[in-house]
mmCIF file of N, CA and C and ligand atoms in Angstrom:
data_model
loop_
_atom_site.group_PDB
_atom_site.id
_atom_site.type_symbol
_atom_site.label_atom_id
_atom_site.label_comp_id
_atom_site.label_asym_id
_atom_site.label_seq_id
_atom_site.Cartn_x
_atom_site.Cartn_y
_atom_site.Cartn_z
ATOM 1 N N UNK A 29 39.314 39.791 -16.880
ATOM 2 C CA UNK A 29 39.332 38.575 -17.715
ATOM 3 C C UNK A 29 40.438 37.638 -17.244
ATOM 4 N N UNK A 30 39.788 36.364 -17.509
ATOM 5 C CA UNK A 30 41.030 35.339 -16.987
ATOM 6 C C UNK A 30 42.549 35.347 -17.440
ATOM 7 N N UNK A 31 43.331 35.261 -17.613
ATOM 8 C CA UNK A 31 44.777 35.419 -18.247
ATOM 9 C C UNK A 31 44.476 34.208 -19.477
ATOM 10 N N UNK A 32 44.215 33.250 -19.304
ATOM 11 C CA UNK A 32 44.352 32.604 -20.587
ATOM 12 C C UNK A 32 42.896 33.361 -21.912
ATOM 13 N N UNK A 33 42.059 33.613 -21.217
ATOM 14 C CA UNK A 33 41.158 34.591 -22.035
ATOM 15 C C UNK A 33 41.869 35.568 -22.870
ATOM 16 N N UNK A 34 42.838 36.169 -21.970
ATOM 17 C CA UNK A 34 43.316 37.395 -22.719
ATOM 18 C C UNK A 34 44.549 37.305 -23.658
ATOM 19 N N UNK A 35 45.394 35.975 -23.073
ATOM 20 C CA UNK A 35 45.995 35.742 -24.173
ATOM 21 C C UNK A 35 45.257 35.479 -25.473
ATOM 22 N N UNK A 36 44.056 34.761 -25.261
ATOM 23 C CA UNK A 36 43.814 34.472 -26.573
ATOM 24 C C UNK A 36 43.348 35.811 -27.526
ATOM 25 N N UNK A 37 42.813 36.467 -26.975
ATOM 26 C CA UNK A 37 42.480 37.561 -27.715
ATOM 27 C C UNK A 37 43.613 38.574 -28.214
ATOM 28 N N UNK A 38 44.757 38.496 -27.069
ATOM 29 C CA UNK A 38 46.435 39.051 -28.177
ATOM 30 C C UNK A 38 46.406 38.566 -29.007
ATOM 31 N N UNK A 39 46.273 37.149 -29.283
ATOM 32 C CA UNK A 39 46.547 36.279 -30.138
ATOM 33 C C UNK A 39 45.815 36.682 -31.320
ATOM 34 N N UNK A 40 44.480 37.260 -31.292
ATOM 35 C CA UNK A 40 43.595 36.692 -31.927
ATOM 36 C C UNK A 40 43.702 38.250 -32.591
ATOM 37 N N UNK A 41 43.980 39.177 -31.590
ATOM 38 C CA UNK A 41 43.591 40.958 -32.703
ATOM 39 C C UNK A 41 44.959 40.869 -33.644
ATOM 40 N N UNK A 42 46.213 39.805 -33.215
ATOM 41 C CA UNK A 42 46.985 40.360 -33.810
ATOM 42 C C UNK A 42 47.247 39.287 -35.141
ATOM 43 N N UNK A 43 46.617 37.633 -35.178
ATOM 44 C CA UNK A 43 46.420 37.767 -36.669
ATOM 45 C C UNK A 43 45.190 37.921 -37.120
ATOM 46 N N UNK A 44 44.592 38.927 -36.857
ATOM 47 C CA UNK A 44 43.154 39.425 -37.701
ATOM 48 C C UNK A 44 44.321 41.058 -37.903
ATOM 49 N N UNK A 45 45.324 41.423 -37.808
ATOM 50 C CA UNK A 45 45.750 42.474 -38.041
ATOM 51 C C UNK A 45 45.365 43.864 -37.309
ATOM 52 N N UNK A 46 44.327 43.849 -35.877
ATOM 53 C CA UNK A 46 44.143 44.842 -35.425
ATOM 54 C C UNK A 46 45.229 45.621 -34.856
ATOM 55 N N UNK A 47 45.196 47.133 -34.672
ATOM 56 C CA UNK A 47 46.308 47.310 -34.067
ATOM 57 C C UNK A 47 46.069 47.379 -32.834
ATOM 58 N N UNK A 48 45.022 46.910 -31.873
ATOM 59 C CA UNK A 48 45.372 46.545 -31.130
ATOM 60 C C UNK A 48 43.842 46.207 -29.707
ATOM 61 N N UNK A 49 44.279 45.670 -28.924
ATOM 62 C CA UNK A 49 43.222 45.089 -28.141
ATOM 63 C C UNK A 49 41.991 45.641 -28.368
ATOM 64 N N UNK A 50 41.417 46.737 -28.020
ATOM 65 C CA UNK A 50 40.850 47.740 -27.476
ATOM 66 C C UNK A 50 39.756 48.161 -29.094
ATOM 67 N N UNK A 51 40.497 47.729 -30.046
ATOM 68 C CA UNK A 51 39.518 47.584 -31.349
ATOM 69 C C UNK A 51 39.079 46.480 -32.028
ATOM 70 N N UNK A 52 40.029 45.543 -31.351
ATOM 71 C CA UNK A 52 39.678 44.055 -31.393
ATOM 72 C C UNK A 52 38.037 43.671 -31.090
ATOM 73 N N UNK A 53 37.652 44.179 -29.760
ATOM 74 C CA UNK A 53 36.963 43.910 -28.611
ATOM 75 C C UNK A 53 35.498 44.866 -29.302
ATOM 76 N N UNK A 54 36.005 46.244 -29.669
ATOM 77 C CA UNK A 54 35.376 47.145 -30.021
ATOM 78 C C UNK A 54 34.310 46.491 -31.348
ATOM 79 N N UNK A 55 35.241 45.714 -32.404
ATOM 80 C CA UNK A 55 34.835 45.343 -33.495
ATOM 81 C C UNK A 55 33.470 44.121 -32.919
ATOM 82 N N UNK A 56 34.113 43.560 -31.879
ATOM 83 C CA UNK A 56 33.171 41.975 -31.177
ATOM 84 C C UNK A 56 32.280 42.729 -30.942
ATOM 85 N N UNK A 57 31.751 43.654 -30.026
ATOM 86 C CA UNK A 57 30.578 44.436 -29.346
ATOM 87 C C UNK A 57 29.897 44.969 -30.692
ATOM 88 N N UNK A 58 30.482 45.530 -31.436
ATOM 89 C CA UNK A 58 29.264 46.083 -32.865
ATOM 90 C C UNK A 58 28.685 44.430 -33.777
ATOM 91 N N UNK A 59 29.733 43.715 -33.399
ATOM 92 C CA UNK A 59 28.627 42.509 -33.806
ATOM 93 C C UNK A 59 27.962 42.258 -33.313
ATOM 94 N N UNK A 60 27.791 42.200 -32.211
ATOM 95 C CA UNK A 60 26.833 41.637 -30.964
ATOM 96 C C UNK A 60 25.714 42.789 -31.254
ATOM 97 N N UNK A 61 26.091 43.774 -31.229
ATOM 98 C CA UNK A 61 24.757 44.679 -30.970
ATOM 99 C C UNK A 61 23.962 44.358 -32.632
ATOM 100 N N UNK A 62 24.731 44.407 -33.632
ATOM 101 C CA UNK A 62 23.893 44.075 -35.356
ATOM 102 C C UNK A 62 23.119 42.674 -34.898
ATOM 103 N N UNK A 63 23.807 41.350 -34.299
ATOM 104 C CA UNK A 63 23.067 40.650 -34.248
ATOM 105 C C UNK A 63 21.728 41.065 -33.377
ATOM 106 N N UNK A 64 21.656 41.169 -32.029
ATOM 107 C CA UNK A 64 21.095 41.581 -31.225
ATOM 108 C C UNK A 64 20.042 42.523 -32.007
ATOM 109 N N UNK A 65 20.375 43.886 -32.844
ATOM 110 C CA UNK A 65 19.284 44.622 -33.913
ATOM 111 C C UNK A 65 18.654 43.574 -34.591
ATOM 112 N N UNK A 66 19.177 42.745 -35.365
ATOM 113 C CA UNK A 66 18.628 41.947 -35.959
ATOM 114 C C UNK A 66 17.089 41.162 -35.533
ATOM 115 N N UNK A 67 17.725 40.803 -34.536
ATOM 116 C CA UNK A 67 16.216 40.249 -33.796
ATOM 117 C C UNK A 67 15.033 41.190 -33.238
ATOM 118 N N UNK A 68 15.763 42.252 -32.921
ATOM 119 C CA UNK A 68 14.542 43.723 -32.942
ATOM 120 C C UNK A 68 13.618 43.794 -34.513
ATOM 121 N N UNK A 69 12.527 42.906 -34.775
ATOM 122 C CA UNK A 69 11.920 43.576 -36.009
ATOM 123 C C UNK A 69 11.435 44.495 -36.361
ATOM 124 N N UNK A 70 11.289 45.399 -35.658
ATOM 125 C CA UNK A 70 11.268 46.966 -36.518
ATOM 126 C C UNK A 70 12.317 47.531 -36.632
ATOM 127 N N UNK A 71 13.661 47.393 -36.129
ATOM 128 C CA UNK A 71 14.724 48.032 -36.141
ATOM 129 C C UNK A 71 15.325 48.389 -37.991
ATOM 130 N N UNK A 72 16.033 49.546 -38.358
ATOM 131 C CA UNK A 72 15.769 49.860 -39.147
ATOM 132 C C UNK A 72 17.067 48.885 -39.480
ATOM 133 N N UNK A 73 17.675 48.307 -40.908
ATOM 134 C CA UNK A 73 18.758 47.816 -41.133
ATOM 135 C C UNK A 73 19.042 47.408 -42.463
ATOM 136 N N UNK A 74 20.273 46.691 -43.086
ATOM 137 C CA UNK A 74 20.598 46.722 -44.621
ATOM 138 C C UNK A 74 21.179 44.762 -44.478
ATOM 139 N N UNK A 75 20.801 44.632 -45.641
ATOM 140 C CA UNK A 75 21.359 43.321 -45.954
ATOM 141 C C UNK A 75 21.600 42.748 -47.102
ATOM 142 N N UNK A 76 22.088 41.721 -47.140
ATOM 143 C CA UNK A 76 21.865 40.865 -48.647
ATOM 144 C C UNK A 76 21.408 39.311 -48.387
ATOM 145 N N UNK A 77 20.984 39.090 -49.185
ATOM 146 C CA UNK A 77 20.761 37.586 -49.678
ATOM 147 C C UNK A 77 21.461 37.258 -51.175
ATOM 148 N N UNK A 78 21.835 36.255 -50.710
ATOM 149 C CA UNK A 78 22.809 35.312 -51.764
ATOM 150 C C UNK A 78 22.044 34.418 -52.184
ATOM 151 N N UNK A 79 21.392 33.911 -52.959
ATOM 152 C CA UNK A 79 20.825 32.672 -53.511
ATOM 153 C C UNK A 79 21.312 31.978 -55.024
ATOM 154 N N UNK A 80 21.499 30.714 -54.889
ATOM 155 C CA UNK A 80 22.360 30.001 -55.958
ATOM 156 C C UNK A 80 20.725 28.871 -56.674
ATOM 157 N N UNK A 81 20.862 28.651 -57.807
ATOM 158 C CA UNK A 81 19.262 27.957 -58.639
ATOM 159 C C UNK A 81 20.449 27.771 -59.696
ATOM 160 N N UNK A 82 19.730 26.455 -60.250
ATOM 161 C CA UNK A 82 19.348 25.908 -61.757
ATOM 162 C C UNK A 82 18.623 26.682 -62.729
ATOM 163 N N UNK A 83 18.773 27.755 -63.326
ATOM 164 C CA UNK A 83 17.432 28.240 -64.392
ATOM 165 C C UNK A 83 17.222 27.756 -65.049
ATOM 166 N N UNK A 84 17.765 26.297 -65.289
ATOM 167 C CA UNK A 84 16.538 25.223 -66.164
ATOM 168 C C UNK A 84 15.298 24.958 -65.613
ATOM 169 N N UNK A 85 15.629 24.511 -63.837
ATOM 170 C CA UNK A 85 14.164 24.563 -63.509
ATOM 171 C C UNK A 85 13.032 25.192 -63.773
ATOM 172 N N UNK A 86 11.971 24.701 -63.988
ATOM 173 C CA UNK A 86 10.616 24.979 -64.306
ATOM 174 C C UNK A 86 9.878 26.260 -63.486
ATOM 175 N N UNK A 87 10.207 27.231 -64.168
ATOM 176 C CA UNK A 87 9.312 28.640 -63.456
ATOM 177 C C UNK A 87 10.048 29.360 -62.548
ATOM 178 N N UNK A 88 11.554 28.555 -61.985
ATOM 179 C CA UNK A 88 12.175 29.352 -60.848
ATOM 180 C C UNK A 88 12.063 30.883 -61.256
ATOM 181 N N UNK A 89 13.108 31.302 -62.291
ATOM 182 C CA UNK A 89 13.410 32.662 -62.124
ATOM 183 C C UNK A 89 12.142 33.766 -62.306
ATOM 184 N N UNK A 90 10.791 32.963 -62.991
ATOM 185 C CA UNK A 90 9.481 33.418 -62.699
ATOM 186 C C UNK A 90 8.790 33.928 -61.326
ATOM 187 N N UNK A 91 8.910 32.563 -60.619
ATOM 188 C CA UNK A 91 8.924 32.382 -59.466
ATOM 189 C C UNK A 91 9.911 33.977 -58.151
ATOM 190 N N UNK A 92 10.898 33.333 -58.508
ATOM 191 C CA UNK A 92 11.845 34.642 -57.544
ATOM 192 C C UNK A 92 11.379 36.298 -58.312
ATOM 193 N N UNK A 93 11.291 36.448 -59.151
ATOM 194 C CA UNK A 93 11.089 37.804 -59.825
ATOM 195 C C UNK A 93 9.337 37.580 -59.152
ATOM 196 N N UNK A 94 8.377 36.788 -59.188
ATOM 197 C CA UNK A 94 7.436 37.932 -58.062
ATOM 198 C C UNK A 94 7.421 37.879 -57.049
ATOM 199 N N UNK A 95 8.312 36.994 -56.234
ATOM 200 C CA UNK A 95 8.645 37.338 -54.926
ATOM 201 C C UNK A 95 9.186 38.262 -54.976
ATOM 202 N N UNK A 96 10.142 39.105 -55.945
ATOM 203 C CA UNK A 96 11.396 40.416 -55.267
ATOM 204 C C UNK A 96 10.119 41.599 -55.662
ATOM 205 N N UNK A 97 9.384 41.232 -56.782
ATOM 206 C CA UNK A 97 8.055 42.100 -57.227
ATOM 207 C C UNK A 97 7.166 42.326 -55.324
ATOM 208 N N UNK A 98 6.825 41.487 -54.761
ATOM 209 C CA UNK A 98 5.986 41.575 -53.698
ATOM 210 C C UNK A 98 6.573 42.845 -53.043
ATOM 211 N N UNK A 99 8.305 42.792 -52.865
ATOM 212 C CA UNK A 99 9.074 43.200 -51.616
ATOM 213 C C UNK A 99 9.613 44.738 -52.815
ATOM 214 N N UNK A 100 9.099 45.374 -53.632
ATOM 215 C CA UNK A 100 9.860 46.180 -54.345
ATOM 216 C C UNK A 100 10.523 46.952 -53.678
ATOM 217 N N UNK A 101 9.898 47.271 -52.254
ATOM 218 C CA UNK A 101 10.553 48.790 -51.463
ATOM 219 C C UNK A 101 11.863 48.179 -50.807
ATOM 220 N N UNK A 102 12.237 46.917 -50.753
ATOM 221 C CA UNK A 102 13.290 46.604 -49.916
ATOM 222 C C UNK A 102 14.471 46.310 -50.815
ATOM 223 N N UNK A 103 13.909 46.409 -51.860
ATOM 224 C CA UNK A 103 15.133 45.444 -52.616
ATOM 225 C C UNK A 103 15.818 46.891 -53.193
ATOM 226 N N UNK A 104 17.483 47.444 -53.153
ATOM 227 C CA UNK A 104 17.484 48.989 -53.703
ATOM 228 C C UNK A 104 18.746 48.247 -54.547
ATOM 229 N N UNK A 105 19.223 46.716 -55.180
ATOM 230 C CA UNK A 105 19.998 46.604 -56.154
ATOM 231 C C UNK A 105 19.755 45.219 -56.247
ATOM 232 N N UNK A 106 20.482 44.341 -56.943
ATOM 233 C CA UNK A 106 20.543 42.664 -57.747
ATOM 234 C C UNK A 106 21.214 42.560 -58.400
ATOM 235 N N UNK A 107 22.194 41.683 -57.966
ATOM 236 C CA UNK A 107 22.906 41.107 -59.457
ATOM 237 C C UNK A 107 23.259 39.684 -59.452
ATOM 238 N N UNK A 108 22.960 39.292 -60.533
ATOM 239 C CA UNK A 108 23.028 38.441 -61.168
ATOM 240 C C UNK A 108 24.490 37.480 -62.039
ATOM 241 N N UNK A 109 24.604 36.453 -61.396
ATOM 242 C CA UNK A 109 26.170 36.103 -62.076
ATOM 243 C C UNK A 109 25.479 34.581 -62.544
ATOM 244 N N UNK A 110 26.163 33.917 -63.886
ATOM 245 C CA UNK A 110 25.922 32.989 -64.505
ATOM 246 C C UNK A 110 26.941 31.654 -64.133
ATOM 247 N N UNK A 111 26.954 30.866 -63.249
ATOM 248 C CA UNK A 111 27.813 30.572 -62.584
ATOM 249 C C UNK A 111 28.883 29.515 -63.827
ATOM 250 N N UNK A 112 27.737 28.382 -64.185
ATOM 251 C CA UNK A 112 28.337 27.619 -64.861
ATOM 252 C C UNK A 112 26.519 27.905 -66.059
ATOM 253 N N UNK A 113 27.214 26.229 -67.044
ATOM 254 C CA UNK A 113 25.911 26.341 -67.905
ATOM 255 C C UNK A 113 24.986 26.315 -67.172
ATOM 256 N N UNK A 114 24.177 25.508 -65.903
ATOM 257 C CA UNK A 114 22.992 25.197 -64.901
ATOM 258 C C UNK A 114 22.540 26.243 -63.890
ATOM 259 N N UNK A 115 24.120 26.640 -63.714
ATOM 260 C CA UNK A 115 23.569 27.218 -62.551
ATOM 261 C C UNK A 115 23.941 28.791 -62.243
ATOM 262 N N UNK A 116 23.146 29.695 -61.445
ATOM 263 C CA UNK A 116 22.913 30.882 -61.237
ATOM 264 C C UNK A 116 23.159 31.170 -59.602
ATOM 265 N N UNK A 117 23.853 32.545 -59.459
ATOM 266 C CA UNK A 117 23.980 33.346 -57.947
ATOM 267 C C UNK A 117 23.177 34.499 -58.260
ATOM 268 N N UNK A 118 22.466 34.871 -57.396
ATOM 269 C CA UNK A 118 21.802 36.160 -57.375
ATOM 270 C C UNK A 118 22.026 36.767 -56.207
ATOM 271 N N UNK A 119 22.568 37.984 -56.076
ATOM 272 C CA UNK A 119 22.694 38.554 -54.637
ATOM 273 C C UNK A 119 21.696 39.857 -54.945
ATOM 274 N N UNK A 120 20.998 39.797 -53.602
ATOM 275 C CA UNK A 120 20.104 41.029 -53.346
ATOM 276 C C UNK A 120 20.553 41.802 -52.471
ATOM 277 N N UNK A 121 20.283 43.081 -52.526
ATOM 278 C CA UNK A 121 20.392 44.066 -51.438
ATOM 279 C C UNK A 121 19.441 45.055 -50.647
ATOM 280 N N UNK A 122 19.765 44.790 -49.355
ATOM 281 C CA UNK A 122 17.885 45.136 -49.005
ATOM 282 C C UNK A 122 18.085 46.440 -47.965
ATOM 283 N N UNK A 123 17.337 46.711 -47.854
ATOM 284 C CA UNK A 123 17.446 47.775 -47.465
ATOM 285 C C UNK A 123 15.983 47.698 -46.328
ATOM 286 N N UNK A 124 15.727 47.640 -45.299
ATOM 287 C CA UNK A 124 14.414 48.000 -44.566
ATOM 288 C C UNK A 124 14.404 47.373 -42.903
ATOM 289 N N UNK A 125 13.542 47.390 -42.371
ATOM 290 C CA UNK A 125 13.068 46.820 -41.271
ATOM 291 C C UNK A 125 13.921 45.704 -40.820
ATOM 292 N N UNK A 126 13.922 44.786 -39.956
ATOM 293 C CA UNK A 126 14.626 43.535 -39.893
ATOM 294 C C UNK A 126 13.859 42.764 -39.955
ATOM 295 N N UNK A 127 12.800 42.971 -39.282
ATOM 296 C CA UNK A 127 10.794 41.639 -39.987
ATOM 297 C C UNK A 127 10.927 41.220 -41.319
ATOM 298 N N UNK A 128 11.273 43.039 -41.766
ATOM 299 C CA UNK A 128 10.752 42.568 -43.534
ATOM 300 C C UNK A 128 12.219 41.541 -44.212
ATOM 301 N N UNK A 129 13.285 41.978 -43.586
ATOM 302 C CA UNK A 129 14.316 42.119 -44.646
ATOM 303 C C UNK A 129 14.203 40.211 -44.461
ATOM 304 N N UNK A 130 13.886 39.374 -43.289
ATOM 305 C CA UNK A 130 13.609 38.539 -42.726
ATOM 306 C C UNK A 130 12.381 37.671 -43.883
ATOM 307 N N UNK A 131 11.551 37.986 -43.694
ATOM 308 C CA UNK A 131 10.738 37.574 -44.753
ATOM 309 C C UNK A 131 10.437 37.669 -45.789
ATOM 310 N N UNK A 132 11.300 38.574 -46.988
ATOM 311 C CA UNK A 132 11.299 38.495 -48.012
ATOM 312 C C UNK A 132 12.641 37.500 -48.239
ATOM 313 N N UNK A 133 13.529 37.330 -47.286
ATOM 314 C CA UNK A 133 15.005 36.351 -47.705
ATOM 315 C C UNK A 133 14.234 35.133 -47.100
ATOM 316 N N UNK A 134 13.714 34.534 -46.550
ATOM 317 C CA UNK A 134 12.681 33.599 -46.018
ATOM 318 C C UNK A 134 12.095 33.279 -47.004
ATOM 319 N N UNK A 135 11.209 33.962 -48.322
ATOM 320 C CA UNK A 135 10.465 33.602 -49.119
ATOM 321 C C UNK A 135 11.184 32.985 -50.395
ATOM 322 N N UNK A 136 12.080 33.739 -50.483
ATOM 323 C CA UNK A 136 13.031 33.534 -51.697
ATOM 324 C C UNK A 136 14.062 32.431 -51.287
ATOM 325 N N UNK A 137 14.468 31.834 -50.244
ATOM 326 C CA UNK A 137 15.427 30.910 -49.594
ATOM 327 C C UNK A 137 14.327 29.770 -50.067
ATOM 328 N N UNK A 138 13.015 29.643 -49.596
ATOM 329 C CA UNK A 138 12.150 28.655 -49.579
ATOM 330 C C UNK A 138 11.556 28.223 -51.031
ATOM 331 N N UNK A 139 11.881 29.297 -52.162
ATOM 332 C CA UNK A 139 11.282 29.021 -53.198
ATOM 333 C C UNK A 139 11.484 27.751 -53.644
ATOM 334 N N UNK A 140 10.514 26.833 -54.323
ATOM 335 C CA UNK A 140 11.471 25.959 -54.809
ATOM 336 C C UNK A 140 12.422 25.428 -56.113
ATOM 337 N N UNK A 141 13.015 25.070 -56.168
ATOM 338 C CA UNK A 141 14.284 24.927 -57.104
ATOM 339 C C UNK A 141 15.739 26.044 -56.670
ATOM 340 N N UNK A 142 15.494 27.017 -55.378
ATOM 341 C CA UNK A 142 16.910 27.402 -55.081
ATOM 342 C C UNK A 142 17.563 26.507 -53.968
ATOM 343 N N UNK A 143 18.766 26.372 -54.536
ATOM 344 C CA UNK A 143 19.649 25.176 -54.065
ATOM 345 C C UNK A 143 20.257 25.552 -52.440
ATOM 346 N N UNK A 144 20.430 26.849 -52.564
ATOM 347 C CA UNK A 144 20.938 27.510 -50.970
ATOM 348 C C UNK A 144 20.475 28.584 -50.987
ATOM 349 N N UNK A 145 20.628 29.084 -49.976
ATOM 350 C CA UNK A 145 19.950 30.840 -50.192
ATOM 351 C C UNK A 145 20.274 31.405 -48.491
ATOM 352 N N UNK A 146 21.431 32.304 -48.718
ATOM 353 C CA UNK A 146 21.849 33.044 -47.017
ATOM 354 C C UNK A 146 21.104 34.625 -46.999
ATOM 355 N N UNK A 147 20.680 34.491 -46.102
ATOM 356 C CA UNK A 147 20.616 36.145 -45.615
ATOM 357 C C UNK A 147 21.907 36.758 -44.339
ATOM 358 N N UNK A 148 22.396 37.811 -44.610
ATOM 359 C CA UNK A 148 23.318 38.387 -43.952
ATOM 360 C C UNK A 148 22.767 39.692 -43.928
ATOM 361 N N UNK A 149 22.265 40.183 -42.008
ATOM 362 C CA UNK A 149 22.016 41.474 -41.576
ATOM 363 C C UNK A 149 23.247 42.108 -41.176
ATOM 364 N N UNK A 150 23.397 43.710 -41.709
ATOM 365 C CA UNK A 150 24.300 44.065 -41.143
ATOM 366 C C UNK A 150 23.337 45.730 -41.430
ATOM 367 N N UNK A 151 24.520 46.354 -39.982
ATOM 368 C CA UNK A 151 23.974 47.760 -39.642
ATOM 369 C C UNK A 151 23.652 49.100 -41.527
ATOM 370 N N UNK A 152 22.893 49.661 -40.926
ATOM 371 C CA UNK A 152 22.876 50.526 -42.006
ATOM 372 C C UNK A 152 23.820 51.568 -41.599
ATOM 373 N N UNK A 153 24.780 51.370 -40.700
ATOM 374 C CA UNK A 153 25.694 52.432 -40.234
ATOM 375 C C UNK A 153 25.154 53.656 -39.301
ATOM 376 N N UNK A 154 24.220 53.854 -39.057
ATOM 377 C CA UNK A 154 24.029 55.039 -38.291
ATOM 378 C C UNK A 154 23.805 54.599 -37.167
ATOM 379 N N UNK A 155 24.180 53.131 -36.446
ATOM 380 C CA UNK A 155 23.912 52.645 -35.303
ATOM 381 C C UNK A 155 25.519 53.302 -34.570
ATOM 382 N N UNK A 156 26.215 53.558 -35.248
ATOM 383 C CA UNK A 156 28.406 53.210 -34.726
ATOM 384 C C UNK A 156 28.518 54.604 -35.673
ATOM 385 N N UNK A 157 29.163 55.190 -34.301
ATOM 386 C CA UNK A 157 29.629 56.713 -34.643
ATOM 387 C C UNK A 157 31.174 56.378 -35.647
ATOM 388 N N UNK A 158 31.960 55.170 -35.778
ATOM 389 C CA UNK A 158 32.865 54.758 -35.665
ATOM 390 C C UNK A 158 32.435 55.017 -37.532
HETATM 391 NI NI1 NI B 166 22.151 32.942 -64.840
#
């Protein structure tokens, strides 16, 4: 690696608090490979979706409850926070495939009346002996 490359990465494991290069680097490569799974759609994997709505709107939380109804096998928790008077966070937790986990946070992102809606893949752990 170039010398100014590697300074930056001293730089960089030591205010992220690593103790030191070599897990710095370690931590970058297991992202790369979750993203990289990610795009494998059969690969097996866990996630959440975050989605924020109005439940005044007309039919939303109707609406999202038979979309999570379609996907029952993926979804293995939910919760629900009341943000202000209007508005609502719902985080899901999914559990399956990366296709599916993909198109059920796809369906529910697109519903309409939710205001944002993220999906975040991450390993189900048995990918990292670590
Ligand atoms: Ni609410």
């Amino acid at each position: 690696m170039a010398h100014d490359l590697v300074d930056q990465l001293d730089a960089m494991t030591k205010a992220k608090g690593y103790a030191n290069r070599s897990q710095a680097i370690a931590d970058m490569v297991r992202d790369q490979l979750v993203e990289h799974h990610g795009h494998l759609g059969a690969h097996p994997m866990a996630g959440t979706v975050t989605l924020v709505y109005d439940h005044h709107k007309r039919n939303i939380q109707g609406l999202l409850t038979d979309i999570q109804h379609d996907y029952g096998a993926l979804i293995i928790a939910t919760m629900h926070v009341h943000l202000d008077h209007h508005n609502c966070m719902e985080v899901l937790a999914l559990r399956g495939r990366a296709g599916a986990l993909k198109e059920v946070a796809d369906r529910l992102i697109a519903a309409k009346g939710v205001k944002h809606g993220k999906l975040t893949v991450t390993t189900t752990g048995k990918d990292f002996a670590k």
